[in-house]
Coordinates of C-alpha atoms in Angstrom, one line a residue:
M126 CA -37.2 24.1 27.9
S127 CA -40.5 23.4 26.9
K128 CA -39.8 24.4 23.1
S129 CA -36.6 22.4 22.9
V130 CA -38.8 19.3 24.3
M131 CA -41.3 20.1 22.1
A132 CA -38.5 20.3 19.0
V133 CA -37.2 17.0 20.3
N134 CA -40.5 15.2 20.2
K135 CA -41.2 16.6 16.8
A136 CA -37.9 15.4 15.4
A137 CA -38.4 11.7 17.2
A138 CA -42.2 12.1 15.6
A139 CA -40.7 12.9 12.1
I140 CA -38.2 9.8 12.3
S141 CA -40.9 7.4 13.6
S142 CA -42.8 8.5 10.6
N143 CA -40.2 8.1 8.2
P144 CA -38.1 5.3 9.5
S145 CA -36.3 4.8 6.4
R146 CA -34.8 8.6 6.2
G147 CA -34.2 8.0 10.3
K148 CA -31.8 5.0 9.4
E149 CA -30.6 6.8 6.4
G150 CA -29.5 10.0 8.8
L151 CA -28.1 7.6 11.4
T152 CA -26.0 6.0 8.7
Y153 CA -24.3 9.3 7.5
V154 CA -23.6 10.2 11.2
L155 CA -21.9 6.9 11.5
L156 CA -19.9 7.4 8.5
G157 CA -19.0 10.9 9.2
L158 CA -17.3 9.7 12.7
I159 CA -15.7 7.4 11.0
L160 CA -14.2 9.5 8.5
I161 CA -13.1 11.7 11.2
F162 CA -11.4 8.9 13.1
L163 CA -9.6 7.8 10.2
L164 CA -8.5 11.5 8.8
F165 CA -7.3 12.8 12.3
P166 CA -4.2 11.3 12.2
V167 CA -3.4 13.0 8.7
Y168 CA -4.9 16.4 9.9
W169 CA -2.7 16.2 13.1
I170 CA 0.4 15.5 11.0
L171 CA -0.2 18.6 9.1
V172 CA -0.8 20.5 11.8
T173 CA 2.1 19.6 13.8
S174 CA 4.5 20.0 10.6
L175 CA 3.4 23.6 10.7
H176 CA 4.5 24.5 14.2
A177 CA 8.0 25.2 15.7
N178 CA 9.4 22.2 17.5
S179 CA 9.5 23.9 20.7
E180 CA 5.5 24.7 20.6
L181 CA 4.6 21.4 20.3
M182 CA 5.8 20.6 24.0
Q183 CA 3.1 22.9 25.2
L184 CA 0.3 21.6 27.2
P185 CA -2.6 22.0 26.8
P186 CA -1.9 21.1 22.8
K187 CA -2.9 23.5 20.1
W188 CA -5.6 21.9 18.0
F189 CA -5.5 24.4 15.1
P190 CA -2.4 26.0 14.0
T191 CA -1.6 29.3 15.0
N192 CA 2.1 30.5 14.5
I193 CA 2.2 28.7 11.3
T194 CA 6.0 28.4 9.9
L195 CA 7.1 26.5 6.9
D196 CA 10.8 26.1 8.3
S197 CA 10.5 22.2 8.8
Y198 CA 9.4 21.9 5.0
V199 CA 12.1 23.9 3.7
K200 CA 14.6 22.0 5.6
T201 CA 13.2 18.8 4.5
I202 CA 13.1 19.7 0.9
Q203 CA 17.0 21.0 1.2
S204 CA 18.2 17.8 3.0
S205 CA 20.4 15.5 1.1
V206 CA 19.4 12.6 3.3
F207 CA 15.8 12.9 2.6
L208 CA 16.3 13.0 -0.7
T209 CA 18.3 10.0 -0.5
F210 CA 15.5 8.1 1.3
Y211 CA 13.0 9.3 -1.2
R212 CA 15.0 8.3 -4.1
N213 CA 15.8 4.6 -2.6
T214 CA 12.0 4.4 -1.9
V215 CA 11.0 5.2 -5.5
I216 CA 13.5 3.1 -6.7
V217 CA 12.5 0.0 -4.3
A218 CA 8.8 0.4 -5.0
S219 CA 9.2 0.7 -8.7
G220 CA 11.4 -2.5 -8.9
A221 CA 9.3 -4.7 -6.4
T222 CA 6.2 -3.9 -8.5
V223 CA 7.6 -4.5 -11.9
L224 CA 9.0 -7.8 -10.4
C225 CA 5.6 -8.8 -8.8
I226 CA 3.9 -8.3 -12.2
I227 CA 6.1 -10.3 -14.2
V228 CA 6.4 -13.1 -11.6
S229 CA 2.4 -13.0 -11.2
I230 CA 1.7 -13.1 -14.7
F231 CA 3.6 -16.1 -15.4
A232 CA 2.9 -17.9 -12.1
G233 CA -0.8 -17.1 -12.4
Y234 CA -0.9 -18.2 -16.0
A235 CA 0.6 -21.9 -15.2
L236 CA -1.9 -22.1 -12.1
S237 CA -4.8 -21.4 -14.4
R238 CA -3.7 -23.0 -17.5
F239 CA -1.9 -26.2 -16.5
R240 CA -2.8 -29.3 -14.4
F241 CA -0.3 -31.5 -13.2
R242 CA 0.5 -33.4 -10.1
G243 CA 0.7 -31.2 -6.8
S244 CA -0.6 -28.0 -8.8
N245 CA -3.8 -27.9 -6.1
L246 CA -1.3 -28.6 -3.1
L247 CA 1.2 -25.6 -4.9
T248 CA -2.1 -23.4 -4.8
L249 CA -2.6 -24.2 -1.0
L250 CA 0.9 -23.1 -0.2
F251 CA 0.5 -19.8 -1.8
L252 CA -2.5 -19.0 0.0
S253 CA -1.1 -20.4 3.1
A254 CA 1.9 -18.1 2.9
Q255 CA -0.4 -15.2 3.8
M256 CA -1.1 -16.7 7.2
F257 CA 2.3 -16.0 8.8
P258 CA 3.2 -12.5 10.1
T259 CA 5.7 -10.8 8.3
V260 CA 7.8 -10.3 11.5
T261 CA 8.0 -14.4 11.8
L262 CA 9.9 -14.3 8.5
V263 CA 12.5 -11.7 9.1
I264 CA 15.1 -14.3 10.8
G265 CA 14.6 -16.8 7.9
L266 CA 15.1 -14.0 5.3
Y267 CA 18.2 -12.3 6.9
S268 CA 20.2 -15.4 7.1
Q269 CA 19.1 -16.5 3.5
Y270 CA 20.2 -12.8 2.1
Q271 CA 23.3 -12.9 4.4
S272 CA 24.6 -16.3 2.7
L273 CA 23.4 -14.4 -1.0
H274 CA 25.6 -11.4 0.1
L275 CA 22.5 -9.0 -0.9
L276 CA 22.3 -7.2 2.7
N277 CA 22.5 -3.8 2.9
T278 CA 21.5 -3.4 -0.9
L279 CA 18.3 -2.2 -2.4
Y280 CA 18.1 -5.4 -4.4
V281 CA 17.2 -7.2 -0.9
L282 CA 14.5 -4.9 -0.3
I283 CA 13.0 -5.1 -3.7
L284 CA 13.1 -9.1 -3.1
A285 CA 11.6 -8.7 0.3
S286 CA 8.7 -6.3 -0.7
T287 CA 8.2 -8.9 -3.9
M288 CA 7.9 -11.7 -1.7
T289 CA 5.3 -10.0 0.7
A290 CA 3.0 -9.1 -2.1
L291 CA 3.3 -12.3 -4.3
P292 CA 0.8 -14.7 -2.9
F293 CA -2.0 -12.3 -3.3
S294 CA -1.0 -11.2 -6.5
I295 CA -0.5 -14.8 -8.0
M296 CA -4.0 -15.7 -6.5
L297 CA -5.4 -12.5 -8.4
M298 CA -3.9 -13.2 -11.3
R299 CA -4.9 -17.0 -11.7
T300 CA -8.7 -15.9 -10.9
F301 CA -8.3 -13.3 -13.7
F302 CA -7.0 -15.9 -16.4
N303 CA -9.6 -18.4 -15.2
S304 CA -12.2 -16.1 -16.3
I305 CA -10.9 -15.7 -19.9
S306 CA -12.1 -18.3 -22.3
K307 CA -9.9 -21.1 -23.3
E308 CA -11.2 -20.6 -26.8
L309 CA -9.5 -17.7 -27.6
E310 CA -6.0 -19.1 -27.0
E311 CA -7.0 -22.4 -29.3
A312 CA -8.2 -19.8 -31.9
A313 CA -4.7 -18.1 -31.8
E314 CA -2.9 -21.4 -32.1
I315 CA -4.9 -22.3 -34.9
D316 CA -3.8 -19.1 -36.6
G317 CA -0.3 -20.1 -35.6
A318 CA 0.7 -18.0 -32.5
T319 CA 2.6 -19.3 -30.1
R320 CA 2.0 -20.0 -26.4
F321 CA 3.8 -16.7 -25.3
K322 CA 2.2 -14.7 -28.1
T323 CA -0.9 -15.7 -27.1
L324 CA -0.3 -15.0 -23.4
F325 CA 0.9 -11.3 -24.3
T326 CA -1.2 -10.2 -27.1
I327 CA -4.8 -11.6 -25.9
I328 CA -4.4 -12.8 -22.2
V329 CA -2.6 -9.9 -20.6
P330 CA -4.5 -7.1 -22.6
L331 CA -7.9 -8.9 -21.3
S332 CA -6.4 -8.8 -17.7
K333 CA -5.0 -5.1 -17.5
P334 CA -7.5 -4.6 -14.4
G335 CA -5.9 -7.1 -12.4
I336 CA -2.4 -6.1 -13.4
M337 CA -3.5 -2.7 -12.4
A338 CA -4.7 -4.1 -8.9
I339 CA -1.6 -5.8 -8.0
A340 CA 0.7 -2.7 -9.5
I341 CA -0.8 -0.5 -6.7
Y342 CA -1.1 -3.3 -4.0
T343 CA 2.5 -4.0 -4.5
F344 CA 3.8 -0.3 -4.7
L345 CA 2.0 0.6 -1.5
I346 CA 3.4 -2.4 0.1
A347 CA 7.0 -1.3 -0.9
W348 CA 6.3 2.1 -0.3
D349 CA 5.1 1.5 3.7
D350 CA 7.6 -0.9 4.4
F351 CA 9.4 -0.6 7.5
L352 CA 10.6 -3.8 9.0
F353 CA 12.6 -5.1 6.1
G354 CA 14.1 -1.7 5.7
L355 CA 14.9 -1.7 9.3
T356 CA 16.4 -5.2 9.4
L357 CA 17.9 -5.9 6.1
V358 CA 19.8 -2.6 5.6
S359 CA 22.0 -0.9 7.9
D360 CA 23.9 1.8 5.8
I361 CA 22.1 5.2 5.8
D362 CA 22.7 5.4 1.9
K363 CA 20.5 2.6 1.4
R364 CA 17.7 3.6 3.9
T365 CA 14.1 3.8 2.6
L366 CA 11.7 6.7 3.8
S367 CA 10.0 4.4 6.9
P368 CA 13.0 3.4 8.9
G369 CA 15.1 6.2 7.7
L370 CA 12.9 9.1 8.9
S371 CA 12.4 7.3 12.1
L372 CA 16.1 6.9 13.0
T373 CA 16.9 10.7 11.7
F374 CA 14.4 12.5 13.3
L375 CA 13.4 10.4 16.5
G376 CA 16.3 10.1 19.0
E377 CA 16.6 8.2 22.4
Y378 CA 16.6 11.6 24.3
S379 CA 15.0 14.0 21.9
A380 CA 12.6 14.0 18.9
N381 CA 12.3 16.7 16.2
W382 CA 8.3 16.1 15.6
S383 CA 8.0 18.9 13.2
G384 CA 10.6 17.7 10.8
A385 CA 9.7 14.2 11.0
T386 CA 6.1 15.1 10.5
A387 CA 7.0 17.5 7.9
A388 CA 9.2 14.9 6.1
A389 CA 6.3 12.3 6.4
A390 CA 3.7 14.7 5.0
T391 CA 6.3 15.5 2.0
A392 CA 6.7 11.9 1.2
T393 CA 3.1 10.8 1.6
I394 CA 0.9 13.8 -0.3
P395 CA 2.2 13.1 -3.6
L396 CA 1.5 9.2 -3.0
L397 CA -1.9 10.4 -1.5
I398 CA -2.7 12.1 -4.7
A399 CA -1.7 9.8 -7.2
F400 CA -3.6 7.2 -5.2
M401 CA -6.7 9.1 -5.4
F402 CA -6.9 9.0 -9.2
L403 CA -6.0 5.5 -9.4
Q404 CA -8.0 4.0 -6.6
R405 CA -10.7 3.2 -8.8
Y406 CA -8.6 0.9 -11.1
M407 CA -7.5 -1.3 -7.8
V408 CA -11.2 -1.2 -7.1
E409 CA -12.5 -2.4 -10.5
G410 CA -9.4 -5.3 -10.4
L411 CA -10.4 -6.6 -6.9
T412 CA -14.1 -6.4 -7.8
A413 CA -13.5 -8.2 -11.2
G414 CA -11.2 -10.9 -9.9
G415 CA -13.5 -11.6 -7.0
V416 CA -16.8 -12.4 -9.2
K417 CA -15.1 -14.2 -12.3
E418 CA -13.6 -17.1 -10.7

């Protein structure tokens, strides 16, 4: 007992003699705890997907996989329903990303370069659009898309996801365009270049970090969408991953947790790997756009 007390006293003395090292150690401990807290759901999804569904009901739960089985993954990959959900999600996310980039470039450039009556008010309206929770917009969007006969189509999900990402994307592109000197456009105009040619040959290439940032941002929003996919689409062949997996594997009286987590891991892991390689572009875009205003 005396030896342990002496060890604690020595550690306390070391920390007190070097407070900066003690603060650094405490910072690493806190970061480690936060990392464990954030990664535990991912770990639990993987553990659950490697167990048979009957074993998941046992108490106490198994924190580490014992009887590992890949049956849930095999059934998921062979399921035509899952592949349909995956295909629809890729189409919706890709379409929303392309549409959001196109609209953001033109709208951001207009707000940056043109000064007209109501331009400041229009900018505030774009910013205020982010203040409303998405769930409060569903009723109005449902009525609008119903009148346009777009319900139960992939187009409605592309438009809804684009609408969600547009306010932030437009403001980010406006910030990038503000940071680019107008003298470049004037020099191009003297050389005979039109405004559109100047935009796509000079301005857009200089804004690649911002374009990459909004591309990743929009793609993730469309990929993770649950609310719009649940309310605006009712046909199973038009469902995306989030609502499709929820309605397929989780029923009112029973739930296939092993199949649901295997499908979630199969759908998420490729996106997670891609994001690991692309996250630096998003950080660069957000950082550059935040300091160049």
